[in-house]
């Protein structure tokens, strides 16, 4: 989004630089009217300043170097250290899945940490981050007063703390009712699949 906005601004400035000098020299012309003489111009045609700017068209605008995120980078400017935008600590208890209980580190961009399904978990987070609804709902707890089915999905609990795409995350998940089961399942494979 920021890249598109910045590129639009650069293109708009370039278009403005080429259009403005031409429009100031010709002035407004209305259809059906007869011109009553020369149109005043902001560019001096006589005197000591007349030779200072030859009429070669608009002056070229120097384009400053674009930051890294505009040149197709991943949010890093030149000279900055590599920065992991997603770093989560996932703690799982009572899942009933061998090797799934414990505390795991997950880093995305590049994938790293001790999470048993690191790449799949990062892919799931990237998939959710690609949609507005996913960014808003992925770690949000079930709203108070929501009607949920009274299905007990097990004793598994989890806590996820850290940053996801630069946003702070601190949430818990369980399988105590239908809403929480659906929420847990939407976080698989960040959380273990206990179905």
Protein backbone atom coordinates (compact mmCIF):
# COMPACT_ATOMS: atom_id res chain seq x y z
CA UNK A 1 0.00 0.00 0.00
CA UNK A 2 2.76 2.40 0.97
CA UNK A 3 4.73 1.43 -2.12
CA UNK A 4 1.75 2.16 -4.38
CA UNK A 5 1.17 5.53 -2.68
CA UNK A 6 4.80 6.59 -3.03
CA UNK A 7 4.98 5.54 -6.68
CA UNK A 8 1.75 7.42 -7.39
CA UNK A 9 3.25 10.54 -5.83
CA UNK A 10 6.44 10.27 -7.92
CA UNK A 11 4.47 9.78 -11.15
CA UNK A 12 2.13 12.66 -10.26
CA UNK A 13 5.07 15.00 -9.65
CA UNK A 14 6.63 14.04 -12.97
CA UNK A 15 3.35 14.63 -14.81
CA UNK A 16 2.89 17.96 -13.04
CA UNK A 17 6.41 19.08 -13.93
CA UNK A 18 5.78 18.50 -17.63
CA UNK A 19 2.24 19.91 -17.70
CA UNK A 20 2.57 23.10 -15.63
CA UNK A 21 5.12 25.03 -17.74
CA UNK A 22 3.16 24.30 -20.91
CA UNK A 23 -0.13 25.48 -19.41
CA UNK A 24 1.33 28.69 -17.99
CA UNK A 25 2.74 29.72 -21.36
CA UNK A 26 -0.44 29.17 -23.35
CA UNK A 27 -3.01 30.39 -20.78
CA UNK A 28 -6.67 29.45 -20.75
CA UNK A 29 -8.51 29.48 -24.04
CA UNK A 30 -12.28 29.28 -24.18
CA UNK A 31 -14.03 27.95 -27.24
CA UNK A 32 -15.72 30.51 -29.47
CA UNK A 33 -13.83 33.49 -28.05
CA UNK A 34 -11.38 35.58 -29.98
CA UNK A 35 -8.03 36.22 -28.41
CA UNK A 36 -7.57 39.93 -27.71
CA UNK A 37 -3.81 39.92 -27.71
CA UNK A 38 -0.87 38.13 -26.19
CA UNK A 39 -1.51 36.07 -23.10
CA UNK A 40 0.61 37.22 -20.14
CA UNK A 41 3.28 34.74 -19.15
CA UNK A 42 5.23 34.32 -15.94
CA UNK A 43 8.38 33.75 -17.98
CA UNK A 44 10.20 37.01 -18.82
CA UNK A 45 10.60 37.58 -22.55
CA UNK A 46 12.74 40.72 -22.34
CA UNK A 47 15.29 42.10 -19.94
CA UNK A 48 18.25 40.55 -18.13
CA UNK A 49 16.31 37.42 -17.02
CA UNK A 50 15.08 36.49 -20.49
CA UNK A 51 18.28 34.63 -21.36
CA UNK A 52 18.49 32.95 -17.95
CA UNK A 53 15.94 30.28 -18.90
CA UNK A 54 15.91 29.21 -22.50
CA UNK A 55 12.58 27.86 -23.68
CA UNK A 56 13.57 24.21 -23.85
CA UNK A 57 10.52 22.96 -21.99
CA UNK A 58 10.23 22.00 -18.36
CA UNK A 59 13.31 21.61 -16.23
CA UNK A 60 14.05 17.99 -15.37
CA UNK A 61 13.18 16.99 -11.83
CA UNK A 62 15.84 14.89 -10.14
CA UNK A 63 14.24 11.75 -8.74
CA UNK A 64 15.68 10.90 -5.34
CA UNK A 65 16.75 7.30 -4.75
CA UNK A 66 13.82 5.18 -3.64
CA UNK A 67 13.87 3.52 -0.22
CA UNK A 68 14.30 -0.26 -0.15
CA UNK A 69 10.60 -1.01 0.31
CA UNK A 70 9.79 0.84 -2.95
CA UNK A 71 12.42 -0.99 -4.96
CA UNK A 72 10.82 -4.37 -4.35
CA UNK A 73 12.54 -4.96 -1.03
CA UNK A 74 10.84 -6.43 1.98
CA UNK A 75 10.38 -3.34 4.10
CA UNK A 76 14.07 -2.64 4.68
CA UNK A 77 15.81 0.53 3.59
CA UNK A 78 19.40 0.51 2.48
CA UNK A 79 21.90 -0.06 5.22
CA UNK A 80 19.39 -1.35 7.76
CA UNK A 81 19.88 -4.66 9.50
CA UNK A 82 17.70 -7.58 8.50
CA UNK A 83 14.53 -7.42 10.54
CA UNK A 84 12.18 -10.29 11.28
CA UNK A 85 8.62 -8.96 11.16
CA UNK A 86 7.08 -12.06 12.73
CA UNK A 87 8.49 -13.48 15.93
CA UNK A 88 6.12 -15.51 18.12
CA UNK A 89 6.46 -17.64 21.23
CA UNK A 90 3.88 -20.43 21.17
CA UNK A 91 3.20 -22.32 24.43
CA UNK A 92 0.95 -25.40 24.22
CA UNK A 93 -0.31 -27.61 27.06
CA UNK A 94 -2.49 -30.75 27.23
CA UNK A 95 -2.80 -31.18 23.45
CA UNK A 96 -2.54 -34.95 23.52
CA UNK A 97 -0.29 -34.85 20.44
CA UNK A 98 3.20 -36.31 20.83
CA UNK A 99 5.83 -33.56 20.70
CA UNK A 100 3.27 -30.74 20.46
CA UNK A 101 3.26 -29.67 24.11
CA UNK A 102 5.90 -27.16 25.15
CA UNK A 103 7.13 -23.70 24.29
CA UNK A 104 8.32 -23.04 20.74
CA UNK A 105 9.81 -20.03 18.99
CA UNK A 106 8.58 -19.14 15.49
CA UNK A 107 10.25 -16.61 13.21
CA UNK A 108 9.08 -15.80 9.70
CA UNK A 109 10.98 -13.90 7.04
CA UNK A 110 13.25 -15.95 7.04
CA UNK A 111 11.77 -19.00 8.73
CA UNK A 112 13.51 -19.96 11.92
CA UNK A 113 13.05 -20.92 15.56
CA UNK A 114 12.20 -24.18 17.27
CA UNK A 115 8.60 -24.58 16.06
CA UNK A 116 8.09 -28.17 14.79
CA UNK A 117 6.23 -26.99 11.66
CA UNK A 118 7.94 -23.65 11.14
CA UNK A 119 7.56 -23.25 7.38
CA UNK A 120 3.93 -24.41 7.33
CA UNK A 121 3.11 -22.08 10.26
CA UNK A 122 4.75 -19.12 8.48
CA UNK A 123 2.83 -19.97 5.30
CA UNK A 124 -0.44 -19.98 7.28
CA UNK A 125 0.37 -16.60 8.85
CA UNK A 126 1.25 -15.16 5.43
CA UNK A 127 -2.02 -16.51 3.99
CA UNK A 128 -4.03 -14.88 6.79
CA UNK A 129 -2.07 -11.64 6.46
CA UNK A 130 -2.91 -11.39 2.76
CA UNK A 131 -6.56 -10.56 3.52
CA UNK A 132 -7.97 -7.74 5.60
CA UNK A 133 -10.33 -10.08 7.45
CA UNK A 134 -7.42 -12.40 8.24
CA UNK A 135 -5.32 -9.57 9.65
CA UNK A 136 -8.20 -8.43 11.84
CA UNK A 137 -9.47 -11.80 13.05
CA UNK A 138 -6.57 -14.24 13.29
CA UNK A 139 -5.50 -13.53 16.87
CA UNK A 140 -8.65 -11.75 18.09
CA UNK A 141 -10.40 -13.53 20.97
CA UNK A 142 -14.04 -14.57 20.68
CA UNK A 143 -16.12 -11.47 21.54
CA UNK A 144 -17.90 -11.52 24.90
CA UNK A 145 -21.53 -12.62 24.60
CA UNK A 146 -21.05 -14.61 21.37
CA UNK A 147 -23.37 -17.61 21.19
CA UNK A 148 -21.22 -20.70 20.80
CA UNK A 149 -22.09 -24.38 20.63
CA UNK A 150 -21.42 -26.21 23.87
CA UNK A 151 -18.99 -28.72 22.44
CA UNK A 152 -15.94 -29.58 24.50
CA UNK A 153 -12.99 -30.09 22.16
CA UNK A 154 -10.46 -31.20 24.76
CA UNK A 155 -8.23 -29.74 27.44
CA UNK A 156 -5.63 -28.22 25.13
CA UNK A 157 -4.65 -24.63 25.85
CA UNK A 158 -2.17 -22.33 24.17
CA UNK A 159 -0.71 -18.87 24.53
CA UNK A 160 0.83 -16.94 21.66
CA UNK A 161 2.98 -13.88 22.45
CA UNK A 162 5.18 -11.74 20.21
CA UNK A 163 4.85 -9.77 16.99
CA UNK A 164 3.10 -10.70 13.76
CA UNK A 165 3.76 -8.51 10.70
CA UNK A 166 5.02 -5.84 13.10
CA UNK A 167 1.89 -5.90 15.32
CA UNK A 168 1.94 -6.97 18.96
CA UNK A 169 0.24 -10.29 19.71
CA UNK A 170 -0.75 -11.63 23.14
CA UNK A 171 -3.59 -14.13 22.99
CA UNK A 172 -4.74 -17.42 24.47
CA UNK A 173 -6.62 -20.24 22.80
CA UNK A 174 -8.48 -23.27 24.08
CA UNK A 175 -10.98 -25.84 22.89
CA UNK A 176 -13.69 -25.24 25.53
CA UNK A 177 -16.58 -24.53 23.09
CA UNK A 178 -17.43 -24.40 19.39
CA UNK A 179 -16.14 -20.84 18.90
CA UNK A 180 -12.81 -21.59 20.53
CA UNK A 181 -12.47 -24.85 18.58
CA UNK A 182 -13.00 -22.93 15.31
CA UNK A 183 -10.49 -20.30 16.43
CA UNK A 184 -7.92 -22.99 17.33
CA UNK A 185 -8.45 -24.73 13.98
CA UNK A 186 -7.90 -21.43 12.12
CA UNK A 187 -4.47 -21.20 13.79
CA UNK A 188 -3.32 -24.69 12.71
CA UNK A 189 -0.34 -25.31 12.02
CA UNK A 190 0.81 -22.48 14.30
CA UNK A 191 -1.02 -24.54 16.95
CA UNK A 192 -1.01 -28.35 16.74
CA UNK A 193 -3.84 -30.14 14.92
CA UNK A 194 -5.64 -31.99 17.75
CA UNK A 195 -8.72 -33.15 15.82
